[in-house]
Short mmCIF file of C-alpha atoms in Angstrom, two decimals:
data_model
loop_
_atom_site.label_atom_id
_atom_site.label_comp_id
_atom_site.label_asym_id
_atom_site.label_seq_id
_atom_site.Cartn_x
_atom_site.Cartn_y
_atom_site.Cartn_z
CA UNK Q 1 0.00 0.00 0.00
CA UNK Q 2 3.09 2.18 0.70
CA UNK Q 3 4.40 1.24 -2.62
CA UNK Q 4 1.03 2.63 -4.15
CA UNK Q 5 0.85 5.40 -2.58
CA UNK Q 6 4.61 6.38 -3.55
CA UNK Q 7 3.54 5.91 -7.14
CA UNK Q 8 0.60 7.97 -7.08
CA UNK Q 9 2.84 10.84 -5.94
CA UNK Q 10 5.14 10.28 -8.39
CA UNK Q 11 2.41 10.32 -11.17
CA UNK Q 12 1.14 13.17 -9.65
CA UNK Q 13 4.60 14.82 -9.95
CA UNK Q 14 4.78 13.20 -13.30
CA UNK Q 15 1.45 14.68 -14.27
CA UNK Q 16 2.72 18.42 -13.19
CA UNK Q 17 6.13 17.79 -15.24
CA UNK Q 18 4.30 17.02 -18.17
CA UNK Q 19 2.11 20.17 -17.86
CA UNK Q 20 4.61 22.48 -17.31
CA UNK Q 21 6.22 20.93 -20.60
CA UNK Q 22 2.40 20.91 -22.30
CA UNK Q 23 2.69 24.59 -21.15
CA UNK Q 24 6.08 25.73 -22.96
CA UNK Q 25 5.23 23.63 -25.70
CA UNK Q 26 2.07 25.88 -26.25
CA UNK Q 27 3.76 28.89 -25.79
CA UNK Q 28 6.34 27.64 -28.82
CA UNK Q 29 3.10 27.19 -30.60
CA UNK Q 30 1.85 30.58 -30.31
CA UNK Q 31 5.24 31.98 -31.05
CA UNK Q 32 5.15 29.83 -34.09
CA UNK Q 33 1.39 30.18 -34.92
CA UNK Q 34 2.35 34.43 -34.77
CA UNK Q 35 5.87 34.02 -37.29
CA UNK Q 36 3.38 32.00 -39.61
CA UNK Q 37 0.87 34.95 -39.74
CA UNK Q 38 -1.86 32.89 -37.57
CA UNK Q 39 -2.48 30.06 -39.99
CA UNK Q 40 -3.24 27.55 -37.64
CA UNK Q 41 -6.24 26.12 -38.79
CA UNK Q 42 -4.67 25.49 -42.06
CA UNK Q 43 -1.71 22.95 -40.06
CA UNK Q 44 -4.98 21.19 -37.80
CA UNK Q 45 -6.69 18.62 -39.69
CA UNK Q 46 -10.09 18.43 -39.43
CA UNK Q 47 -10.57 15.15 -37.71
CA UNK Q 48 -7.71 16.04 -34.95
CA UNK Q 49 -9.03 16.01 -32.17
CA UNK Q 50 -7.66 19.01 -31.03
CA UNK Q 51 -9.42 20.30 -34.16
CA UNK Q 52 -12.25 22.03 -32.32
CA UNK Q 53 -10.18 23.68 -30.34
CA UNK Q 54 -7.81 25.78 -32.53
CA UNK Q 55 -10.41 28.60 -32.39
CA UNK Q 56 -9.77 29.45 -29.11
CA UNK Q 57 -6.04 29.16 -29.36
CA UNK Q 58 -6.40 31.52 -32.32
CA UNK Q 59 -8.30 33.85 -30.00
CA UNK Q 60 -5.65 34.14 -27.40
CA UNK Q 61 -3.07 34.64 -29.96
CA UNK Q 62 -5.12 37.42 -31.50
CA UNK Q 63 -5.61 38.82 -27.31
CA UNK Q 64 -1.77 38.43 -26.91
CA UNK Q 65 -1.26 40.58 -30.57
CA UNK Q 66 -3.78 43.23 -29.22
CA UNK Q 67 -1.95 43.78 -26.06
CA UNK Q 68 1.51 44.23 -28.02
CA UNK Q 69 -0.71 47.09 -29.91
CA UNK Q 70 -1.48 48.35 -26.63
CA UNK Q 71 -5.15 48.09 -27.48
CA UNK Q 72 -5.94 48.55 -23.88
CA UNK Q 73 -4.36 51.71 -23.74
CA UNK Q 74 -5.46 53.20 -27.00
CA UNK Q 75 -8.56 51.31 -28.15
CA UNK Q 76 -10.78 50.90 -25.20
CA UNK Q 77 -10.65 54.05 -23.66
CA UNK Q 78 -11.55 55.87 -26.83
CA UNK Q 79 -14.55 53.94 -27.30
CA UNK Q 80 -15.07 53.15 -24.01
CA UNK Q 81 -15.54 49.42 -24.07
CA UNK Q 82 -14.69 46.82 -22.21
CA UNK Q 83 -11.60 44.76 -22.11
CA UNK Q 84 -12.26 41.47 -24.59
CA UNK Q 85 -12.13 38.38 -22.81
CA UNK Q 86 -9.92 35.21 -24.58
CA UNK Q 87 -13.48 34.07 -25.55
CA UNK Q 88 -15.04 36.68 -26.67
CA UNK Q 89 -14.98 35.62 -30.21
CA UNK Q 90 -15.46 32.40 -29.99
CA UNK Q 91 -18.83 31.89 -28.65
CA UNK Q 92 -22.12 33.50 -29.59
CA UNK Q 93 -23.45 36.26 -26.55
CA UNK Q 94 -24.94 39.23 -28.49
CA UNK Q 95 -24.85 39.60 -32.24
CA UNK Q 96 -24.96 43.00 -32.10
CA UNK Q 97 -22.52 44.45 -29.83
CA UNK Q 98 -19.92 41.65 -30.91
CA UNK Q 99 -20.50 43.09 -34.61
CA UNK Q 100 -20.50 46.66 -33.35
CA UNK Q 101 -16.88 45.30 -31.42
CA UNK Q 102 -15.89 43.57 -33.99
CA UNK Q 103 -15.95 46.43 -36.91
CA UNK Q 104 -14.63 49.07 -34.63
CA UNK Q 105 -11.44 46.80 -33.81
CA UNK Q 106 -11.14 46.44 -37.37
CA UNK Q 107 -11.27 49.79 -38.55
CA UNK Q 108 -8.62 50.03 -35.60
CA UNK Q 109 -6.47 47.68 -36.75
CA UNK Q 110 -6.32 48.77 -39.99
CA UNK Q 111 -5.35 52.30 -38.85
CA UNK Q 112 -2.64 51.00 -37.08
CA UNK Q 113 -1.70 49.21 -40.33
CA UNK Q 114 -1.27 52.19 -42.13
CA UNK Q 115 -5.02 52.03 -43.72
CA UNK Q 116 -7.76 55.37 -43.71
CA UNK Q 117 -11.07 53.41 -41.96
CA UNK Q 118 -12.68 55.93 -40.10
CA UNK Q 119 -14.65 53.99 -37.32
CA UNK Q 120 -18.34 52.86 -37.95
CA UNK Q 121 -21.57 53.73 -36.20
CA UNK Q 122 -24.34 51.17 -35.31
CA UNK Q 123 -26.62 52.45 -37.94
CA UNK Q 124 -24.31 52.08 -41.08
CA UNK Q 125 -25.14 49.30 -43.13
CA UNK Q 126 -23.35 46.07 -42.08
CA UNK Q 127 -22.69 45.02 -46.14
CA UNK Q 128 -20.93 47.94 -46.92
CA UNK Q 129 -18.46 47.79 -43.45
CA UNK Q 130 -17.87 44.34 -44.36
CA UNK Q 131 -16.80 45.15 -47.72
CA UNK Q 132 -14.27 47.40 -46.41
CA UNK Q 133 -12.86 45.28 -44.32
CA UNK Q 134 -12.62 42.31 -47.15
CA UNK Q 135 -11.58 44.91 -49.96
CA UNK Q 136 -8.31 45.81 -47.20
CA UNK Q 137 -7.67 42.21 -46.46
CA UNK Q 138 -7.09 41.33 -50.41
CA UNK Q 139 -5.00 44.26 -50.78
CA UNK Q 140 -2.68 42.62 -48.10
CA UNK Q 141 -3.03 39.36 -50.32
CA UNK Q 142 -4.86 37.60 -47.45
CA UNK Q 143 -7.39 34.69 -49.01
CA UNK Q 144 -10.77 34.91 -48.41
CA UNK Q 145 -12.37 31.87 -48.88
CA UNK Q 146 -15.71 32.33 -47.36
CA UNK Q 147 -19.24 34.05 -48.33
CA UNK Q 148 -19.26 37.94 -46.55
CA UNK Q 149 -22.19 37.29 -44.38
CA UNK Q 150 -20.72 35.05 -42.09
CA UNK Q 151 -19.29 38.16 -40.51
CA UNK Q 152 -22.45 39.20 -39.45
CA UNK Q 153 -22.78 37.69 -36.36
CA UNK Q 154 -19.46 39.35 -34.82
CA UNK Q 155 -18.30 35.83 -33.76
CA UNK Q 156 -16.83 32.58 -34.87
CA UNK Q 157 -13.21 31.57 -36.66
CA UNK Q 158 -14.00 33.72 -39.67
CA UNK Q 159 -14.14 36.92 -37.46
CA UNK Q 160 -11.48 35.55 -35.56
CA UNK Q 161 -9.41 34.61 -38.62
CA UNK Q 162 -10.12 38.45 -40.37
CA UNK Q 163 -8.56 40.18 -36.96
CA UNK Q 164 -5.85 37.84 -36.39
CA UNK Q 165 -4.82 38.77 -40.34
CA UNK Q 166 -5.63 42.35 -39.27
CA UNK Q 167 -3.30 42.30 -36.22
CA UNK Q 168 -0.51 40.77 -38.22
CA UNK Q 169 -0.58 43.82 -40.90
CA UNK Q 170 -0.72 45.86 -37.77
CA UNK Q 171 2.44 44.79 -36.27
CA UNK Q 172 4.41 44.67 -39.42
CA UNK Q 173 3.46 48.33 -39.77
CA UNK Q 174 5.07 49.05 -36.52
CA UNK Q 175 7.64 46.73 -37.43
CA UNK Q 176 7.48 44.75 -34.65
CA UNK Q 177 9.42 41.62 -34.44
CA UNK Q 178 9.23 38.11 -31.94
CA UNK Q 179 12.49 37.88 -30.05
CA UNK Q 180 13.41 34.05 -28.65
CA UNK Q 181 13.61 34.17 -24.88
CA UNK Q 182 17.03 34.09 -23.58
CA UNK Q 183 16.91 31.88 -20.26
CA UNK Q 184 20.71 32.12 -18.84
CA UNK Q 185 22.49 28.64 -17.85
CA UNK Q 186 22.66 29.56 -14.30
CA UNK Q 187 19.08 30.81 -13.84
CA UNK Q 188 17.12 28.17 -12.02
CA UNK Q 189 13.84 26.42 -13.29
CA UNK Q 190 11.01 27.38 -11.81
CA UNK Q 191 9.22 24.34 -11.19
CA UNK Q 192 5.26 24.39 -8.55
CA UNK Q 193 5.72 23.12 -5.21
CA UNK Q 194 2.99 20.21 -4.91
CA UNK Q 195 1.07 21.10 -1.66
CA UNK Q 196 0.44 17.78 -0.43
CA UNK Q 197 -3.43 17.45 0.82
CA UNK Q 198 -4.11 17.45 4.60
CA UNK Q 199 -6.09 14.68 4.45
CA UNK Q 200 -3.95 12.52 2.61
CA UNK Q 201 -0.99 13.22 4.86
CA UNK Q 202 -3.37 11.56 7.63
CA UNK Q 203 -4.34 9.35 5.27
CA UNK Q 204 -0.85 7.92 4.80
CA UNK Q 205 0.45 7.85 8.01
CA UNK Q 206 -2.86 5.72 9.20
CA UNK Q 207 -1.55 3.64 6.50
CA UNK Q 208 1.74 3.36 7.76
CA UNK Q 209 1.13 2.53 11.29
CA UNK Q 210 -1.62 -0.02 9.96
CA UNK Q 211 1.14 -1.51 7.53
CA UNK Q 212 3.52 -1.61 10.53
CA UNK Q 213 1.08 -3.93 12.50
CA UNK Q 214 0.06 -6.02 9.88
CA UNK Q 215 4.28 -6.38 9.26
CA UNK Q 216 4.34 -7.69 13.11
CA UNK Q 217 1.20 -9.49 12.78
CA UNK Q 218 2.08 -11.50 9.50
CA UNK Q 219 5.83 -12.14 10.19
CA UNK Q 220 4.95 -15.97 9.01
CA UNK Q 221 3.48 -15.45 5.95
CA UNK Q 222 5.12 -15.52 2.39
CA UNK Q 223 3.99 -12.95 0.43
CA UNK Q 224 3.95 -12.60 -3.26
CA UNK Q 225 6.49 -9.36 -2.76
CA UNK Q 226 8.71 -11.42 -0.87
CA UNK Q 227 9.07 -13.89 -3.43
CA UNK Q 228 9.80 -11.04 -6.32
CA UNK Q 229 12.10 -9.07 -4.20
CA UNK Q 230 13.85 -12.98 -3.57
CA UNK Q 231 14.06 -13.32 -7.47
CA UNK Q 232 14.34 -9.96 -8.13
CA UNK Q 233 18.30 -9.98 -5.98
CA UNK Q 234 19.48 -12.68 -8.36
CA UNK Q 235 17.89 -11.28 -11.83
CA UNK Q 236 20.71 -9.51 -12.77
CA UNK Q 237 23.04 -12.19 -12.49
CA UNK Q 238 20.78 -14.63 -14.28
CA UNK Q 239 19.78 -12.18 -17.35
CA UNK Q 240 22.01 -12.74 -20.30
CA UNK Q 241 21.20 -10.52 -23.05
CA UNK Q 242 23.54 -11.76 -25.56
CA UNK Q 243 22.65 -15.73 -24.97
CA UNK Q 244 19.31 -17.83 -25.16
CA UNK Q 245 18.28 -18.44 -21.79
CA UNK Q 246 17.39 -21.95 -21.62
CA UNK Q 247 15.99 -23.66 -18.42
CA UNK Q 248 17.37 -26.49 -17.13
CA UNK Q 249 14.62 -27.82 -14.72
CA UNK Q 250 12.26 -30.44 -15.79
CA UNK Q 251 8.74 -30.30 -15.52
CA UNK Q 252 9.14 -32.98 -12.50
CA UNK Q 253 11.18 -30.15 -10.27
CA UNK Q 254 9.10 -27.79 -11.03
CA UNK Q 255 6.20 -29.42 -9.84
CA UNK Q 256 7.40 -30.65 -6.68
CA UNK Q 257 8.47 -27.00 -5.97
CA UNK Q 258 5.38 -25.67 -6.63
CA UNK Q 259 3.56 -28.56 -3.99
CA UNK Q 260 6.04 -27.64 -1.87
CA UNK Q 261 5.81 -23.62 -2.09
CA UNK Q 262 1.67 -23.61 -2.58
CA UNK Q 263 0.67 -23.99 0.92
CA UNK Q 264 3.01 -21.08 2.08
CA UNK Q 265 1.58 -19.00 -0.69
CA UNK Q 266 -1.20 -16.87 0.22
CA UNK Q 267 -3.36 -13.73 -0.85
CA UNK Q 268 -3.97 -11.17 1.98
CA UNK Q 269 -6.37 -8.60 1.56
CA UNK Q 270 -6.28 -6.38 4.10
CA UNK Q 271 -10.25 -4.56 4.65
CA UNK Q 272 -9.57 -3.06 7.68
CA UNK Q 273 -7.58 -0.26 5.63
CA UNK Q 274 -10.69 0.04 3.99
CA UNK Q 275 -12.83 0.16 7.17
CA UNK Q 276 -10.30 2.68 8.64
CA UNK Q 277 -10.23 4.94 5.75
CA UNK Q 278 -13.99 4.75 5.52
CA UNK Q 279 -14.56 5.36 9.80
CA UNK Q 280 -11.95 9.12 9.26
CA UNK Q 281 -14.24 9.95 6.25
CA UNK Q 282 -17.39 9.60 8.03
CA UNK Q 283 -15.54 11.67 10.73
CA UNK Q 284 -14.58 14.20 8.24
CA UNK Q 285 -18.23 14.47 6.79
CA UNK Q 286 -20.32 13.48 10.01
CA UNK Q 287 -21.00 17.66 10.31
CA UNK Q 288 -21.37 17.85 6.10
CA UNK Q 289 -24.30 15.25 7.01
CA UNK Q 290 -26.02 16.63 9.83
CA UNK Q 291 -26.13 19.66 7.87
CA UNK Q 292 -27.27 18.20 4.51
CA UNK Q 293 -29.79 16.07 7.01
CA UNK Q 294 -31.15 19.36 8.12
CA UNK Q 295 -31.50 20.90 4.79
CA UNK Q 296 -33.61 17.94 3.82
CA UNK Q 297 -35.60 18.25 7.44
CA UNK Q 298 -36.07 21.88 6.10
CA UNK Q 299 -37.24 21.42 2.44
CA UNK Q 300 -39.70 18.69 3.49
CA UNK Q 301 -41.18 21.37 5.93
CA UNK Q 302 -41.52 23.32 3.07
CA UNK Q 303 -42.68 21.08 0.51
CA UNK Q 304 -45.95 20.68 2.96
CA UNK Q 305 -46.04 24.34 3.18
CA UNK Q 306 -45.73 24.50 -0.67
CA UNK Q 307 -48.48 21.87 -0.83
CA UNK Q 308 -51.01 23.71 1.46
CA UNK Q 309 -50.70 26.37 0.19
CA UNK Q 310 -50.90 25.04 -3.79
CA UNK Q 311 -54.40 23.33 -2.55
CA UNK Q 312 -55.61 26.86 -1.53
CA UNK Q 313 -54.18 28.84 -4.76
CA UNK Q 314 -56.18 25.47 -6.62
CA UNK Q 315 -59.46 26.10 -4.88
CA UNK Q 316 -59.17 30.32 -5.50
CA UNK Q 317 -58.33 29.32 -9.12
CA UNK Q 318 -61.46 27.56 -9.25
CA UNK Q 319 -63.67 30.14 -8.06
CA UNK Q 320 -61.83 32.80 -9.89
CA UNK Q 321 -62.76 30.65 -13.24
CA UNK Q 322 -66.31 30.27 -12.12
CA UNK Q 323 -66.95 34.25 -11.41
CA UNK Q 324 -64.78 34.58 -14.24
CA UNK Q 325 -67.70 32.52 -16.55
CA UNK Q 326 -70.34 34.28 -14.66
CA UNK Q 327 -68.90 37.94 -15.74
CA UNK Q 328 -68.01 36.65 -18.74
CA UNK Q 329 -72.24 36.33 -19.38
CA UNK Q 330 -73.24 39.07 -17.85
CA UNK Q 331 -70.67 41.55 -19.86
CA UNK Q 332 -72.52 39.16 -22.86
CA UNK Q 333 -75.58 40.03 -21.56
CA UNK Q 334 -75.13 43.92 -21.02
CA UNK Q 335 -73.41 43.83 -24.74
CA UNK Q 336 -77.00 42.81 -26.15
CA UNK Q 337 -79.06 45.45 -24.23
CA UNK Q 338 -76.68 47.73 -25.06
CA UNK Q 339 -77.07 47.43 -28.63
CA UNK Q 340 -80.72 46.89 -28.82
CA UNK Q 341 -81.19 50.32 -26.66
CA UNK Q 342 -78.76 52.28 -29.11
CA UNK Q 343 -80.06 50.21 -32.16
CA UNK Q 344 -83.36 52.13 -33.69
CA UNK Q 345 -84.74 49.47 -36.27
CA UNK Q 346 -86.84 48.13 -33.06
CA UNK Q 347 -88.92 51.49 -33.15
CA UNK Q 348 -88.39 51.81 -36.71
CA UNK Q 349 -90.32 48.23 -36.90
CA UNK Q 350 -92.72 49.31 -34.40
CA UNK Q 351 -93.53 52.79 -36.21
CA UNK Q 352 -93.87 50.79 -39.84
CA UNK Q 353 -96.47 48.17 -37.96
CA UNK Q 354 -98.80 51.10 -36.36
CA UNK Q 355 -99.12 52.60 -39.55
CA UNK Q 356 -100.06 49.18 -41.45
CA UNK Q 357 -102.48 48.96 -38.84
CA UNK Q 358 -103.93 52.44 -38.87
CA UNK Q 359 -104.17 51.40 -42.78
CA UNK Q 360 -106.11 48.56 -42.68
CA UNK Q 361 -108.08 49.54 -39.31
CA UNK Q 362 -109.40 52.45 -42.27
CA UNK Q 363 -109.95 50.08 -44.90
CA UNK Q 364 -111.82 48.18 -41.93
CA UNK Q 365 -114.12 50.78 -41.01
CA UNK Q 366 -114.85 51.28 -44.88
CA UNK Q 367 -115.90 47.68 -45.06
CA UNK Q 368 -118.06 48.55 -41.80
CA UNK Q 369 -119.26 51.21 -43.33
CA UNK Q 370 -120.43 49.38 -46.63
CA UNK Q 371 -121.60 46.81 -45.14
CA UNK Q 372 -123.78 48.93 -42.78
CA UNK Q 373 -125.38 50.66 -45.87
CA UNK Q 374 -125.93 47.36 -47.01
CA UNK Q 375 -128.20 46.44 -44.19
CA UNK Q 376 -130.15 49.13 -43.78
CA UNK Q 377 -131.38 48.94 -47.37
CA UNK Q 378 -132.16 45.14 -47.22
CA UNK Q 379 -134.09 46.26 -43.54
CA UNK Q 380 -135.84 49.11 -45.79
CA UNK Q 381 -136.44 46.95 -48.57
CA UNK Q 382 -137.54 44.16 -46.19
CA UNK Q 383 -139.93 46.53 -44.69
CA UNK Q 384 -141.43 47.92 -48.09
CA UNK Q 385 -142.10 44.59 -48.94
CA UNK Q 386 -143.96 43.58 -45.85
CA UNK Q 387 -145.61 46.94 -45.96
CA UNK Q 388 -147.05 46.34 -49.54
CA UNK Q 389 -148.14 42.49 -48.56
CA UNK Q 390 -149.83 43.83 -45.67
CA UNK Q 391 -152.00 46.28 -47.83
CA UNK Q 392 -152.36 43.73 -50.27
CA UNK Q 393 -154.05 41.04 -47.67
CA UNK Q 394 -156.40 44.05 -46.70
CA UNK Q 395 -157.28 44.71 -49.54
CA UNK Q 396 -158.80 41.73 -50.31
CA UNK Q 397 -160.24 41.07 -46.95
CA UNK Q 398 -162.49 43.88 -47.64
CA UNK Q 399 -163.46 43.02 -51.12
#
């Protein structure tokens, strides 16, 4: 376990080693990426997997050019913006100001290269800044190799890829050149100090006392180290690199030995490491618990309150519908009375429907009228007639 624990700190100083090389080998990169006006993308190949991520060494290279221009000194303060992060470019955020950004640090750059760009305003038209910008980059015999638009959006390699080109011209118009670092014989490397972790310290000296018991403990058992580090003394001599090593035991020895060695040969796993490192973590996190036990204590009480109060809020929703509905019909209802009380074709109707019936009432009484004529003359006819039948029957009565 010792043993283990001695390589994992070696990895570990292994693993910072091959950083710190990782580092200087990206900042020979950069150097090299700058020399080679930027073409990085060109050298990746597209199914590298470090492919995806040549954008945002491109960015920092452009960041690192911009500084050398002293774009912080001379740039932001004059149009009072904000310093650009390394990933400003590279990822989407707002269209517009990272357009608005983007042609102002062009027309900046180019005026540092010796170009007249006088610096745009939001409301010019986008096609005609981009043009600019593309018409200056051909005169510097830069390829352009994608469709204008794409510059639109302020963002991505193609913006990226038309200010790193811009810095370049920039700093070959101030005639600026990369100098190698000169790192003296005597100067010493700077390498981190590894801050070992607390808890591992503890960690490893439970170990050791542990390992030291188990050592008194297990004094009579042969253990598979043992038996390498017994092989391991007489390797040397036995290893013969220019000769065939050939083995002179018989299968016969060999398995006698192993009878012999097999009951002495055994496999010790020792849990109570285990348990021990598992008893100081629950230590270490017993108050992380209790804490995280009381949270949940507290967001149950709160879940009930949430509840309660989410059955009230239901029932007040369903009232609120229901007098909802019910104003719903009586604004309905008010909307028709309304419009028959303003609407005059009611009265018009009712006006139209007196005078038919003061019409025909008239050609009523006429009718009345007629027919009253009518009777009287059959009653005066009827009585002329019984007059003259009365005479008649006199008449004769007499004779």
């Amino acid at each position: 376990m010792q043993a283990d624990y001695a390589n994992g700190n070696n990895n570990k100083h292994k693993d910072v080693d091959n950083h710190n090389d990782n580092d200087d080998d990206v900042n020979g990169c950069n150097e090299n990426d700058v020399d080679d006006s930027g073409n990085t993308e060109q050298n990746e190949d597209g199914s590298s997997p470090s492919a995806s991520y040549v954008m945002y060494v491109r960015m920092e290279d452009l960041l690192e050019k911009l500084k050398l221009l002293n774009y912080d000194i001379e740039f932001l303060p004059e149009f009072k913006i904000k310093a650009i992060n390394r990933n400003y470019f590279v990822t989407q955020t707002n269209p517009g100001e990272q357009f608005y950004t983007f042609t102002l640090l062009a027309a900046w750059l180019i005026r540092k290269a010796g170009g007249t760009f006088e610096a745009p305003q939001e409301s010019d038209d986008p096609n005609a800044t981009i043009a600019i910008i593309l018409d200056y980059l051909r005169d510097t015999n830069v390829s352009i190799e994608f469709p204008p638009n794409k510059l639109k959006q302020g963002s991505g390699e193609h913006a990226i890829y038309v200010l790193d080109n811009l810095a370049d011209e920039a700093l070959k118009a101030q005639k600026f050149q990369w100098k190698k670092v000169q790192i003296s014989p005597d100067e010493p490397s700077n390498e981190p100090d590894i801050e070992d972790d607390d808890a591992e310290l503890i960690l490893e000296k439970v170990e050791e006392e542990m390992m030291a018991e188990y050592d008194d403990e297990d004094e009579d058992i042969l253990h598979v180290d043992d038996i390498t580090k017994l092989y391991g003394q007489n390797f040397s001599e036995m290893q013969k690199p220019d000769d065939i090593l050939e083995s002179k035991t018989n299968r016969e020895e060999w398995q006698l030995e192993l009878e012999r060695v097999l009951p002495q040969l055994k496999v010790t796993i020792k849990t109570d490491k285990i348990k021990t490192r598992e008893s100081y973590l629950n230590r270490q996190l017993e108050p992380s618990l209790k804490q995280y036990q009381m949270f949940q204590d507290e967001l149950s009480k709160i879940k009930e309150q949430y509840r309660d109060a989410s059955g009230g809020v239901t029932e007040r929703t369903r009232i609120f519908n229901k007098l909802s509905e019910e104003l719903e019909h009586v604004k309905k209802e008010m909307d028709e009375r309304g419009s028959s009380m303003t609407d005059g074709t009611p009265l018009i109707n009712i006006k139209k429907t007196i005078t038919k019936m003061k019409t025909e009432i008239s050609e009523m009484n006429i009718r009345i009228g007629v027919l009253e004529y009518s009777l009287m003359c059959a009653r005066i006819r009827d009585r002329t007639q019984f007059q003259e039948d009365m005479n008649n029957q006199n008449t004769i009565a007499i004779s």
